[in-house]
Amino acid sequence: MPDNSHSVKQLSVQNLSVRFPTVRGTVCAVNGVSFELSQGASLGIVGESGSGKSVTARTLMNLLPRSAEVSGGVEFEGADVRRLARERVKHFWGVKMAMIFQDPMTSLNPVKKCGTQISETLRYHLKRDRKTARHEGIDLLNLVGIPEPKKRFDQYPHELSGGLRQRVVIAMALACDPSLLIADEPTTAVDVTVQKHLLDLLDRLRKERGMSLILITHDLGVARRRCDEIAVMYAGRIVERGKPEDLFEDPRHPYTDALLRSMPRLNTPIHSRLEAIGGPPPELINPTEQCSFAPRCTLAQADCLQSVPQLSGVIGMREIACFYPANTKRGRRALAKNRARGKTAAGLQMSARRHTSG
Amino acid sequence: MAQFALRRVLQLILVFFVVTFVAFASLKLVGDPLFNLVGVISGITEEQCEAVARGELEDTFTSGGNIGDCALIQRAKAENHLDKGVPQRYGIWVINMFRGDFGTSFVNGDEISDIIADRLPVSVRLIVLAQLIALGIAVPWGVAAAYRANRGFDKVSTVGSFALLSVPNFALGVILLYFFSLRWQIFPSRYENHGWWSEFKALILPAATLALGLAATYQRLLRTDLITTLQEDFVHMARAKGLSDRHIMYRHALRPSLFSVVTVFGVNTGALIGGALVVEQIYSIPGVGTELVEAVLRNDPPVVVALIAVVAVGFVLVNFLVDLVYAYLDPRVRSA
Amino acid sequence: MNVVLDEAEAKKLGCIFWLAVGWLGVLVATTSFAPLLPIEDPSAIATGPARSGPSLDNWFGTDALGRDVFARTVYGARVSLVVGFVAIAFGMVVGGTLGIIAGYFKGSIDLIVNFAFFALLSFPGLVLALLITSTFDRSLRTVSLTLAVLAVAPIGRLARATTLLYGEREFVQAARVLGARHFRIITRELLPVVMIPMAALALLGMGVAIVAEGGLAFLQLSVEEISWGVIINDGRGIRDLQENPHVALMPIAAMFITILSLNFAGDRLRDYFDVRETAF
Amino acid sequence: MKSPVYCRAVAPSASVLLALCLVAAACGGDSGSNRVNNNDTEVAVEESDTNNTTSNEAETVAPTSSAPPLEGAEEGTVCIGAACEEPSTDAEIAPEPVRGGTLRIAVEAEADGLNPATNNFAVSAYSIGYSIFDPLFGIDSEGNWFPFLAESAIPVNDGISWQVQVREGITFHDGTPLDADALIANFEAMIGDPIVSLALAPNFPQENRYEKIDDRTVQYNLIRANAHFPVNFTSQLGMIASPAWLEAAAVDQNLNQHPVGTGPFVLDNRTQDVSTRVVKNPNYWRGSEDVYLDAIEFFITTDPALAAEQLVAGDLDLVVTSNADAALIIGGSDDATAVQNVYSEENFVMLNSQKAPMDDIRVRQAITFATDREGYRDLITQGTEPLADSMYHPDLIWNNPDVVQEANMPERAAPLVDAYCAEFAQNCSDGKVKIELQFSGPSTLQTRIMDVLSAGWEAYFEIERQQLPQDQHIVETALGQFQVLTWRQFGEADPDNEVIWLECATATGLIALNWVRLCDPERDALLFEARATDDLDRRVEIMQQVQAEVNAAYTYIFLTHSNWTVGFRNSVKNVCGQTGPVDKTLLCNTQGRGFYHNVWIDEG
């Protein structure tokens, strides 16, 4: 059994940047992302689509298209992951590190039996013979809580429900007993009821197997209970990082704040409007040197448009990248200033109806 | 599935009747098959026959003479039902057909069933070989092109496939024959069948002639579908599982990308049964296509109709097989 | 494996497209004004020594009867292009109409039309052409119409499939709900969208028709006029290939470049309008 | 290149006589020709003018009157290639034959059947036919007939009747004995066939055509005296088939594909349009040791040039062709030898004297004058064939050198056309005579021929081309439904065999073998006089007169003498050393009708 303590550093990402050259310009998908993950810990990466969370995950999994330009360092259990990728090392991804995807409907090959897709990994990486692989595959299906695993093993994905399919995907990812599992929006495509079951399953498996988990989601709520730590990403940067409780109780980055406001909560009045985040989505192509959230930020000031705020510690484990953090004095002042002006420094109209974050 | 099969069988029967009837009706227009039955005297008209009967005209040949040539014409017409209308003849033909009697050639009295038994296997072997070569080229080619879509190799191969698509197969056939058989004498220049090896050697060039164009077609289709498939999540999933690119291309992406290829494969195979005739002609291959052309040009209606029927049935059958292949390729089709 | 496809690139017609269109344009212009150009009479024999190679007098050399291959190739293009164009135009009008009607009204009309297409396809194409040309005559009209008949089914099937696809789309449904008449829906709503893939296919189909004409010429059943197929057939005898290969190769090259242009143009057009390659 | 089909369709239907013409015409230079009589004279003959040169030993054999008609034969038969030095006409001197092996021969068209009594034999059928059937009479290397299956042939009643006796003890492949009844059965089958009889019937009366004299002797009764009757039975008409098989084949047409004769080879297998294989007959009546080859395989290769290339490439052993391309390919190869023969039929344009505007001799003259023969020779035959001035090659004794084809003098055509058009404006347009040029197709070669001929005529004639399928072309020709077309015939070694195309009897009626339908009773009288006489000088005199009259009628525009080429790989030996019974060497390269039993293959 792997060491269950959280103190052993397993994954370290240093200043990771990913760029895609296109005809229209370079897309800066990830800009200097750094984080660490301890053995057996779980990290939630939260952000809207295009925030670079999936690209980060794919970088770890070596799933980027060839055209991607990657810089920075990724170290996993002492190994330089990017070098492994360059050297086309086999039996690393899928063995040490595994990943599951958002849509169980599409992440299973429709023309292959579920069982084959699981045992394939075993046979490919661990050189199991057909029979052993089958046994282990059925065990895995059993492990992820699929009823009648023997029958399911020989069924095609389209014969299974969405929830079951995602369990198959999880079984597939777990086949080689990876020490890190990256789950990219694992529950987005399934019912809310199924969602909980799946998250519970992941949680359970993580704990049982001492496996680390990176949970990528656009839904802060999903990350809240399941993660030891949450990193909020916006426009390819981590804008805020901290323990889930802290983040939820006391969001500091205006983006985190806005995200929370856009989330339905038990304690919000039933008929109150959920807030959408206004303004244009971030410009990823040839971004200018400014805080990328500034155009949408109700707190944005002139200096937000001058330079990029760096991630820095606030208290303890908490880090944010903002000149005018919300729920702080600076932030409140900035908001008041903008409100008085009727618009932010980036030109965003301050809507009258808008709740303040002051 | 049963309903599906039933519909296919119905379609088969309908196509059979429509195609053979059209062939029958249009053949009525083609020349005079009498020539093959009675020779030059077939040119004698009924009016002339009547005039001979009345003694107004000399008989066909003044010295020696073949008195009764007109009777001979009438008899030949009656024996071969040429004096009847198209629907009637068609009816007779169909009834005989279902009795297993395809009739005989007007020209040489050969049993048409023998002709089919002689010709069809050759054509089928040629087509199968051509398709195998085409797929053998197209699949790795398409995979390689899609693997690095829009990169150097893909761009070069796109030009290459278009070039292949644009070479008329008769030109290709003549060029290949000229160089590989006659100049360099690598392959025999004449069809021969002394055992499978000699036939195989004789069929390679014609098959290659057919295959190169097909390969380009398949490559284009496969490449497009593969590029689409490669953007599917399950491909990312497979990569995330750490499988090698090769494994993913062939074991995961290929099968779901074969639909267009299979469809065109079916259409082509059907069309090739009778459509390879130019290539068969160039390489003097005694296949269905050659025989069809010959039969049309020598006014041998029973042979033409029978062969067209064979081709049409073959076309429908192959397309039926293609449906089965769909079911193999995609389990979702099976349960649908 | 490219996850992110460069869509911007696919949305340009590209220089190859314009090159192809340029060649076709030059070809059409040259052949249209061929009689005005200072070239030999294509059927005049002994314009130079027989079977001589390319020279200043005879750019493409001469054939077995001493006819000027360049003049023949230019005049041959006229017939080949006309055959290709007529065949496809007819195929588009007839096949397109039938296909759209079938795809739009569905039901029994669709069943019948689709079956007719299927039956047409199951008839070996060249054999059908052979039957027709050996029955009637080998005039340009007959040959063009014969190939036109062959073009009906593939074009019709595409039109039908496209109509079926778009028939369910909102803009058509909306028109229906608004009470537009069938004719209006078909001509105003469906025709424009169906025309695009059909036009792309038509370009490719023209190439197919030109080759098919060559195939007929190979069986010596094509037009009596000079066409590329006729010239190639005339020059494809074994000895002609040895002694004067240019007779066959020059028109083959012209045909090749033309078909290549049609294919490229059609393909780029199809990409441009984002039409999937279809099975035809 | 020819496609396979066209020559083939012809074969079943036309009469033997028709066939020879039709193949000639329809397939032009690219297909073989077929002739009734084999006494061609292309091979060198020593004696040049002696009459009655019978070299037959058997005293019962009647002397032949088919005199060697050559004066300087060497020019006619040309051998090109490495194998030429080999003594080709004398098997005795030749090196020891290598036994065994299979000879691969290309034939240009498939025979629709191999029944000499019902199928019409073209070259390909002859090639296969002579391996399976022996003829009643053969033609020796000196051009004289000799008894083959027959023991003797004796004229009675001044040649109005002939008694033919067959050899003793010969049986067919199926065991049936060869006797008088077999001869009668064959004769009955042929005369009863509507097609084959066209070649036979004109020479026989309606009644009492034959009498059985004894078990081995049949007397044939003719319509008029013929001093050269046996030559008629050297061709298809002389091939004797098993009477039992003939009877069965009359009922089951398919049996025509499985011939039964007495020949040196027995049919092994046959795939229509692909190949026919015959194997050595172990019980051959002349002794199977005289048959060197184990088997012969005949392949249908419809494109003669391709066949020639295949020969050069080693995929074939022997090719018989009259195609210029093929001849040039074979001639240009070091691996093959060609034996060429230009004493064959003439290629000519034929004008129907019964159809307007060709019924007017001025138009016939005009088109003759306007014809570009040199263009035809240079562009179509590529110089492989010499220009022809009349129905006789200049080397033949029948030829009168003063009879010359008038062509390439277009200036003389203009006034004739003007005069005609002034009179018959309805047949003219723009001062040109409207004519219909009929040809058989589709055929590249035929189209080229039409292009070359039209180029010469265009100034005076408005030409409408009519391409017809070969069968229709023949029908219309036989029925006289044509104006102008190209054809190939004449060049018979014995001009007696040309009577059928010239006599009045065949010039009228629905079907006319005198295609141009020109009847001249005086000419008939001359022809029959020549037929009945043994006097060579008189015959030469008559035929030269006929020759001049034929040219003066302007119904034929002679173009070239066709050139028959037998090409074979250098490993193929003794092609011209085929022997018949009684120590006769058979005439070589008789327009493709080969005997191959004494050929051997020596790869060394």
Short mmCIF file of N, CA and C in Angstrom, two decimals, chain B residues 119-222:
data_model
loop_
_atom_site.label_atom_id
_atom_site.label_comp_id
_atom_site.label_asym_id
_atom_site.label_seq_id
_atom_site.Cartn_x
_atom_site.Cartn_y
_atom_site.Cartn_z
N ARG B 119 -16.81 -17.29 -66.65
CA ARG B 119 -16.41 -15.89 -66.61
C ARG B 119 -16.45 -15.27 -65.23
N LEU B 120 -17.51 -15.60 -64.51
CA LEU B 120 -17.72 -14.91 -63.24
C LEU B 120 -16.56 -15.11 -62.26
N PRO B 121 -16.08 -16.35 -62.10
CA PRO B 121 -15.00 -16.53 -61.12
C PRO B 121 -13.77 -15.69 -61.45
N VAL B 122 -13.46 -15.58 -62.74
CA VAL B 122 -12.29 -14.78 -63.12
C VAL B 122 -12.49 -13.33 -62.69
N SER B 123 -13.67 -12.81 -63.03
CA SER B 123 -13.95 -11.42 -62.66
C SER B 123 -13.92 -11.24 -61.15
N VAL B 124 -14.52 -12.18 -60.47
CA VAL B 124 -14.58 -12.06 -59.01
C VAL B 124 -13.16 -12.07 -58.44
N ARG B 125 -12.34 -12.97 -58.95
CA ARG B 125 -10.97 -13.01 -58.45
C ARG B 125 -10.24 -11.71 -58.74
N LEU B 126 -10.47 -11.19 -59.93
CA LEU B 126 -9.82 -9.92 -60.30
C LEU B 126 -10.25 -8.81 -59.36
N ILE B 127 -11.57 -8.75 -59.12
CA ILE B 127 -12.09 -7.66 -58.30
C ILE B 127 -11.62 -7.80 -56.86
N VAL B 128 -11.66 -9.04 -56.37
CA VAL B 128 -11.23 -9.25 -54.99
C VAL B 128 -9.77 -8.85 -54.85
N LEU B 129 -8.96 -9.27 -55.81
CA LEU B 129 -7.54 -8.92 -55.75
C LEU B 129 -7.36 -7.41 -55.81
N ALA B 130 -8.11 -6.79 -56.72
CA ALA B 130 -8.00 -5.33 -56.86
C ALA B 130 -8.39 -4.65 -55.56
N GLN B 131 -9.48 -5.11 -54.97
CA GLN B 131 -9.94 -4.47 -53.74
C GLN B 131 -8.95 -4.70 -52.61
N LEU B 132 -8.37 -5.91 -52.57
CA LEU B 132 -7.39 -6.18 -51.52
C LEU B 132 -6.19 -5.27 -51.68
N ILE B 133 -5.71 -5.15 -52.92
CA ILE B 133 -4.57 -4.27 -53.14
C ILE B 133 -4.95 -2.84 -52.75
N ALA B 134 -6.15 -2.44 -53.18
CA ALA B 134 -6.58 -1.07 -52.91
C ALA B 134 -6.63 -0.82 -51.40
N LEU B 135 -7.24 -1.75 -50.67
CA LEU B 135 -7.33 -1.56 -49.22
C LEU B 135 -5.96 -1.65 -48.58
N GLY B 136 -5.15 -2.58 -49.09
CA GLY B 136 -3.81 -2.75 -48.56
C GLY B 136 -3.00 -1.47 -48.68
N ILE B 137 -3.24 -0.74 -49.75
CA ILE B 137 -2.55 0.54 -49.92
C ILE B 137 -3.26 1.63 -49.13
N ALA B 138 -4.59 1.66 -49.26
CA ALA B 138 -5.35 2.80 -48.76
C ALA B 138 -5.33 2.88 -47.24
N VAL B 139 -5.40 1.74 -46.55
CA VAL B 139 -5.53 1.80 -45.10
C VAL B 139 -4.27 2.37 -44.44
N PRO B 140 -3.11 1.79 -44.70
CA PRO B 140 -1.92 2.40 -44.09
C PRO B 140 -1.71 3.85 -44.55
N TRP B 141 -2.01 4.07 -45.81
CA TRP B 141 -1.83 5.40 -46.38
C TRP B 141 -2.77 6.40 -45.70
N GLY B 142 -4.02 6.02 -45.61
CA GLY B 142 -5.01 6.89 -44.98
C GLY B 142 -4.65 7.13 -43.53
N VAL B 143 -4.22 6.08 -42.84
CA VAL B 143 -3.86 6.21 -41.43
C VAL B 143 -2.67 7.15 -41.29
N ALA B 144 -1.68 6.95 -42.15
CA ALA B 144 -0.49 7.80 -42.06
C ALA B 144 -0.84 9.25 -42.34
N ALA B 145 -1.73 9.46 -43.31
CA ALA B 145 -2.09 10.83 -43.66
C ALA B 145 -2.89 11.48 -42.54
N ALA B 146 -3.81 10.73 -41.96
CA ALA B 146 -4.65 11.29 -40.91
C ALA B 146 -3.86 11.50 -39.63
N TYR B 147 -2.86 10.65 -39.43
CA TYR B 147 -2.05 10.72 -38.21
C TYR B 147 -1.39 12.08 -38.11
N ARG B 148 -0.89 12.56 -39.22
CA ARG B 148 -0.30 13.90 -39.25
C ARG B 148 -1.08 14.74 -40.25
N ALA B 149 -2.36 14.91 -39.97
CA ALA B 149 -3.20 15.62 -40.92
C ALA B 149 -2.67 17.01 -41.19
N ASN B 150 -2.73 17.40 -42.45
CA ASN B 150 -2.33 18.73 -42.91
C ASN B 150 -0.85 19.03 -42.71
N ARG B 151 -0.08 17.99 -42.40
CA ARG B 151 1.36 18.19 -42.34
C ARG B 151 1.97 17.78 -43.68
N GLY B 152 3.27 17.81 -43.68
CA GLY B 152 3.99 17.53 -44.93
C GLY B 152 3.53 16.29 -45.63
N PHE B 153 3.57 15.16 -44.92
CA PHE B 153 3.24 13.92 -45.60
C PHE B 153 1.81 13.95 -46.12
N ASP B 154 0.93 14.47 -45.28
CA ASP B 154 -0.46 14.50 -45.68
C ASP B 154 -0.65 15.36 -46.92
N LYS B 155 0.05 16.48 -46.94
CA LYS B 155 -0.11 17.37 -48.09
C LYS B 155 0.40 16.71 -49.37
N VAL B 156 1.58 16.10 -49.25
CA VAL B 156 2.12 15.40 -50.41
C VAL B 156 1.19 14.27 -50.82
N SER B 157 0.70 13.55 -49.85
CA SER B 157 -0.13 12.40 -50.19
C SER B 157 -1.48 12.84 -50.75
N THR B 158 -1.94 14.02 -50.35
CA THR B 158 -3.18 14.52 -50.94
C THR B 158 -2.99 14.76 -52.43
N VAL B 159 -1.87 15.42 -52.75
CA VAL B 159 -1.58 15.64 -54.16
C VAL B 159 -1.46 14.30 -54.87
N GLY B 160 -0.77 13.36 -54.21
CA GLY B 160 -0.60 12.04 -54.81
C GLY B 160 -1.92 11.35 -55.05
N SER B 161 -2.80 11.41 -54.08
CA SER B 161 -4.06 10.70 -54.25
C SER B 161 -4.90 11.37 -55.32
N PHE B 162 -4.84 12.68 -55.39
CA PHE B 162 -5.58 13.35 -56.46
C PHE B 162 -5.02 12.99 -57.82
N ALA B 163 -3.70 12.90 -57.87
CA ALA B 163 -3.08 12.52 -59.13
C ALA B 163 -3.56 11.13 -59.55
N LEU B 164 -3.56 10.22 -58.59
CA LEU B 164 -4.00 8.86 -58.91
C LEU B 164 -5.46 8.85 -59.35
N LEU B 165 -6.26 9.65 -58.64
CA LEU B 165 -7.67 9.71 -58.99
C LEU B 165 -7.87 10.25 -60.40
N SER B 166 -6.91 11.05 -60.83
CA SER B 166 -7.09 11.72 -62.11
C SER B 166 -6.50 10.97 -63.29
N VAL B 167 -5.82 9.87 -63.00
CA VAL B 167 -5.31 9.09 -64.13
C VAL B 167 -6.42 8.18 -64.61
N PRO B 168 -6.85 8.34 -65.86
CA PRO B 168 -7.88 7.43 -66.37
C PRO B 168 -7.36 6.00 -66.31
N ASN B 169 -8.19 5.06 -65.90
CA ASN B 169 -7.65 3.72 -65.69
C ASN B 169 -7.24 3.05 -66.98
N PHE B 170 -7.83 3.48 -68.10
CA PHE B 170 -7.38 2.87 -69.35
C PHE B 170 -5.95 3.31 -69.68
N ALA B 171 -5.67 4.58 -69.34
CA ALA B 171 -4.31 5.06 -69.59
C ALA B 171 -3.33 4.31 -68.70
N LEU B 172 -3.70 4.19 -67.43
CA LEU B 172 -2.86 3.47 -66.49
C LEU B 172 -2.65 2.04 -66.96
N GLY B 173 -3.74 1.42 -67.41
CA GLY B 173 -3.66 0.02 -67.85
C GLY B 173 -2.69 -0.14 -68.99
N VAL B 174 -2.81 0.73 -69.96
CA VAL B 174 -1.93 0.62 -71.13
C VAL B 174 -0.48 0.84 -70.71
N ILE B 175 -0.27 1.83 -69.85
CA ILE B 175 1.10 2.14 -69.44
C ILE B 175 1.71 0.98 -68.65
N LEU B 176 0.93 0.46 -67.68
CA LEU B 176 1.45 -0.65 -66.88
C LEU B 176 1.74 -1.87 -67.75
N LEU B 177 0.80 -2.16 -68.64
CA LEU B 177 0.99 -3.31 -69.52
C LEU B 177 2.25 -3.13 -70.35
N TYR B 178 2.39 -1.94 -70.89
CA TYR B 178 3.51 -1.69 -71.78
C TYR B 178 4.84 -1.89 -71.05
N PHE B 179 4.94 -1.30 -69.86
CA PHE B 179 6.23 -1.38 -69.18
C PHE B 179 6.41 -2.71 -68.47
N PHE B 180 5.45 -3.10 -67.65
CA PHE B 180 5.69 -4.24 -66.78
C PHE B 180 5.61 -5.58 -67.50
N SER B 181 4.81 -5.63 -68.56
CA SER B 181 4.70 -6.91 -69.24
C SER B 181 5.59 -6.98 -70.47
N LEU B 182 5.51 -5.94 -71.28
CA LEU B 182 6.17 -6.04 -72.57
C LEU B 182 7.62 -5.59 -72.51
N ARG B 183 7.88 -4.47 -71.87
CA ARG B 183 9.26 -3.98 -71.85
C ARG B 183 10.10 -4.75 -70.84
N TRP B 184 9.63 -4.78 -69.60
CA TRP B 184 10.46 -5.37 -68.56
C TRP B 184 10.11 -6.83 -68.32
N GLN B 185 9.03 -7.24 -68.85
CA GLN B 185 8.60 -8.64 -68.78
C GLN B 185 8.57 -9.19 -67.36
N ILE B 186 8.09 -8.35 -66.46
CA ILE B 186 7.99 -8.78 -65.07
C ILE B 186 6.74 -9.63 -64.88
N PHE B 187 5.68 -9.20 -65.52
CA PHE B 187 4.44 -9.95 -65.43
C PHE B 187 4.05 -10.47 -66.81
N PRO B 188 3.32 -11.57 -66.84
CA PRO B 188 2.91 -12.08 -68.15
C PRO B 188 2.02 -11.09 -68.86
N SER B 189 2.12 -11.05 -70.17
CA SER B 189 1.31 -10.09 -70.93
C SER B 189 -0.02 -10.69 -71.33
N ARG B 190 -0.24 -11.91 -70.95
CA ARG B 190 -1.43 -12.60 -71.42
C ARG B 190 -2.04 -13.34 -70.23
N TYR B 191 -3.35 -13.30 -70.16
CA TYR B 191 -4.00 -14.02 -69.07
C TYR B 191 -3.76 -15.51 -69.24
N GLU B 192 -3.39 -16.14 -68.17
CA GLU B 192 -3.27 -17.60 -68.24
C GLU B 192 -3.67 -18.18 -66.91
N ASN B 193 -4.09 -19.38 -66.94
CA ASN B 193 -4.57 -20.01 -65.72
C ASN B 193 -4.12 -21.46 -65.69
N HIS B 194 -2.84 -21.64 -65.39
CA HIS B 194 -2.35 -22.99 -65.13
C HIS B 194 -2.11 -23.08 -63.64
N GLY B 195 -3.17 -23.14 -62.92
CA GLY B 195 -3.03 -23.14 -61.47
C GLY B 195 -3.10 -21.72 -60.94
N TRP B 196 -3.28 -21.64 -59.62
CA TRP B 196 -3.58 -20.32 -59.04
C TRP B 196 -2.42 -19.36 -59.15
N TRP B 197 -1.19 -19.87 -59.11
CA TRP B 197 -0.04 -18.96 -59.12
C TRP B 197 0.06 -18.23 -60.45
N SER B 198 -0.10 -18.98 -61.54
CA SER B 198 0.01 -18.33 -62.85
C SER B 198 -1.13 -17.34 -63.02
N GLU B 199 -2.29 -17.69 -62.53
CA GLU B 199 -3.40 -16.75 -62.67
C GLU B 199 -3.18 -15.52 -61.81
N PHE B 200 -2.65 -15.76 -60.63
CA PHE B 200 -2.37 -14.64 -59.72
C PHE B 200 -1.41 -13.66 -60.39
N LYS B 201 -0.34 -14.22 -60.98
CA LYS B 201 0.63 -13.35 -61.64
C LYS B 201 -0.03 -12.56 -62.77
N ALA B 202 -0.91 -13.26 -63.49
CA ALA B 202 -1.55 -12.60 -64.64
C ALA B 202 -2.54 -11.55 -64.20
N LEU B 203 -3.05 -11.70 -62.99
CA LEU B 203 -4.09 -10.76 -62.53
C LEU B 203 -3.51 -9.56 -61.79
N ILE B 204 -2.24 -9.64 -61.43
CA ILE B 204 -1.70 -8.56 -60.60
C ILE B 204 -1.76 -7.21 -61.30
N LEU B 205 -1.29 -7.17 -62.54
CA LEU B 205 -1.28 -5.87 -63.23
C LEU B 205 -2.68 -5.31 -63.42
N PRO B 206 -3.59 -6.09 -63.97
CA PRO B 206 -4.95 -5.54 -64.11
C PRO B 206 -5.54 -5.15 -62.77
N ALA B 207 -5.29 -5.96 -61.76
CA ALA B 207 -5.82 -5.62 -60.44
C ALA B 207 -5.20 -4.32 -59.96
N ALA B 208 -3.90 -4.17 -60.19
CA ALA B 208 -3.24 -2.94 -59.76
C ALA B 208 -3.81 -1.74 -60.52
N THR B 209 -4.09 -1.94 -61.79
CA THR B 209 -4.68 -0.86 -62.59
C THR B 209 -5.98 -0.38 -61.96
N LEU B 210 -6.80 -1.34 -61.59
CA LEU B 210 -8.07 -0.97 -60.96
C LEU B 210 -7.81 -0.41 -59.57
N ALA B 211 -6.81 -1.00 -58.89
CA ALA B 211 -6.65 -0.72 -57.46
C ALA B 211 -6.13 0.69 -57.20
N LEU B 212 -5.25 1.20 -58.05
CA LEU B 212 -4.61 2.47 -57.71
C LEU B 212 -5.63 3.59 -57.57
N GLY B 213 -6.57 3.64 -58.53
CA GLY B 213 -7.61 4.66 -58.42
C GLY B 213 -8.47 4.45 -57.20
N LEU B 214 -8.83 3.17 -56.99
CA LEU B 214 -9.66 2.87 -55.83
C LEU B 214 -8.93 3.23 -54.54
N ALA B 215 -7.64 2.89 -54.50
CA ALA B 215 -6.87 3.16 -53.29
C ALA B 215 -6.92 4.65 -52.97
N ALA B 216 -6.77 5.48 -54.01
CA ALA B 216 -6.81 6.92 -53.77
C ALA B 216 -8.17 7.33 -53.22
N THR B 217 -9.22 6.78 -53.81
CA THR B 217 -10.57 7.09 -53.32
C THR B 217 -10.71 6.70 -51.85
N TYR B 218 -10.33 5.47 -51.57
CA TYR B 218 -10.47 4.99 -50.19
C TYR B 218 -9.61 5.81 -49.24
N GLN B 219 -8.42 6.14 -49.69
CA GLN B 219 -7.53 6.91 -48.84
C GLN B 219 -8.16 8.24 -48.46
N ARG B 220 -8.76 8.90 -49.47
CA ARG B 220 -9.38 10.19 -49.19
C ARG B 220 -10.49 10.03 -48.15
N LEU B 221 -11.33 9.04 -48.37
CA LEU B 221 -12.46 8.85 -47.47
C LEU B 221 -11.97 8.48 -46.07
N LEU B 222 -11.03 7.55 -46.03
CA LEU B 222 -10.55 7.08 -44.74
C LEU B 222 -9.88 8.21 -43.97
#
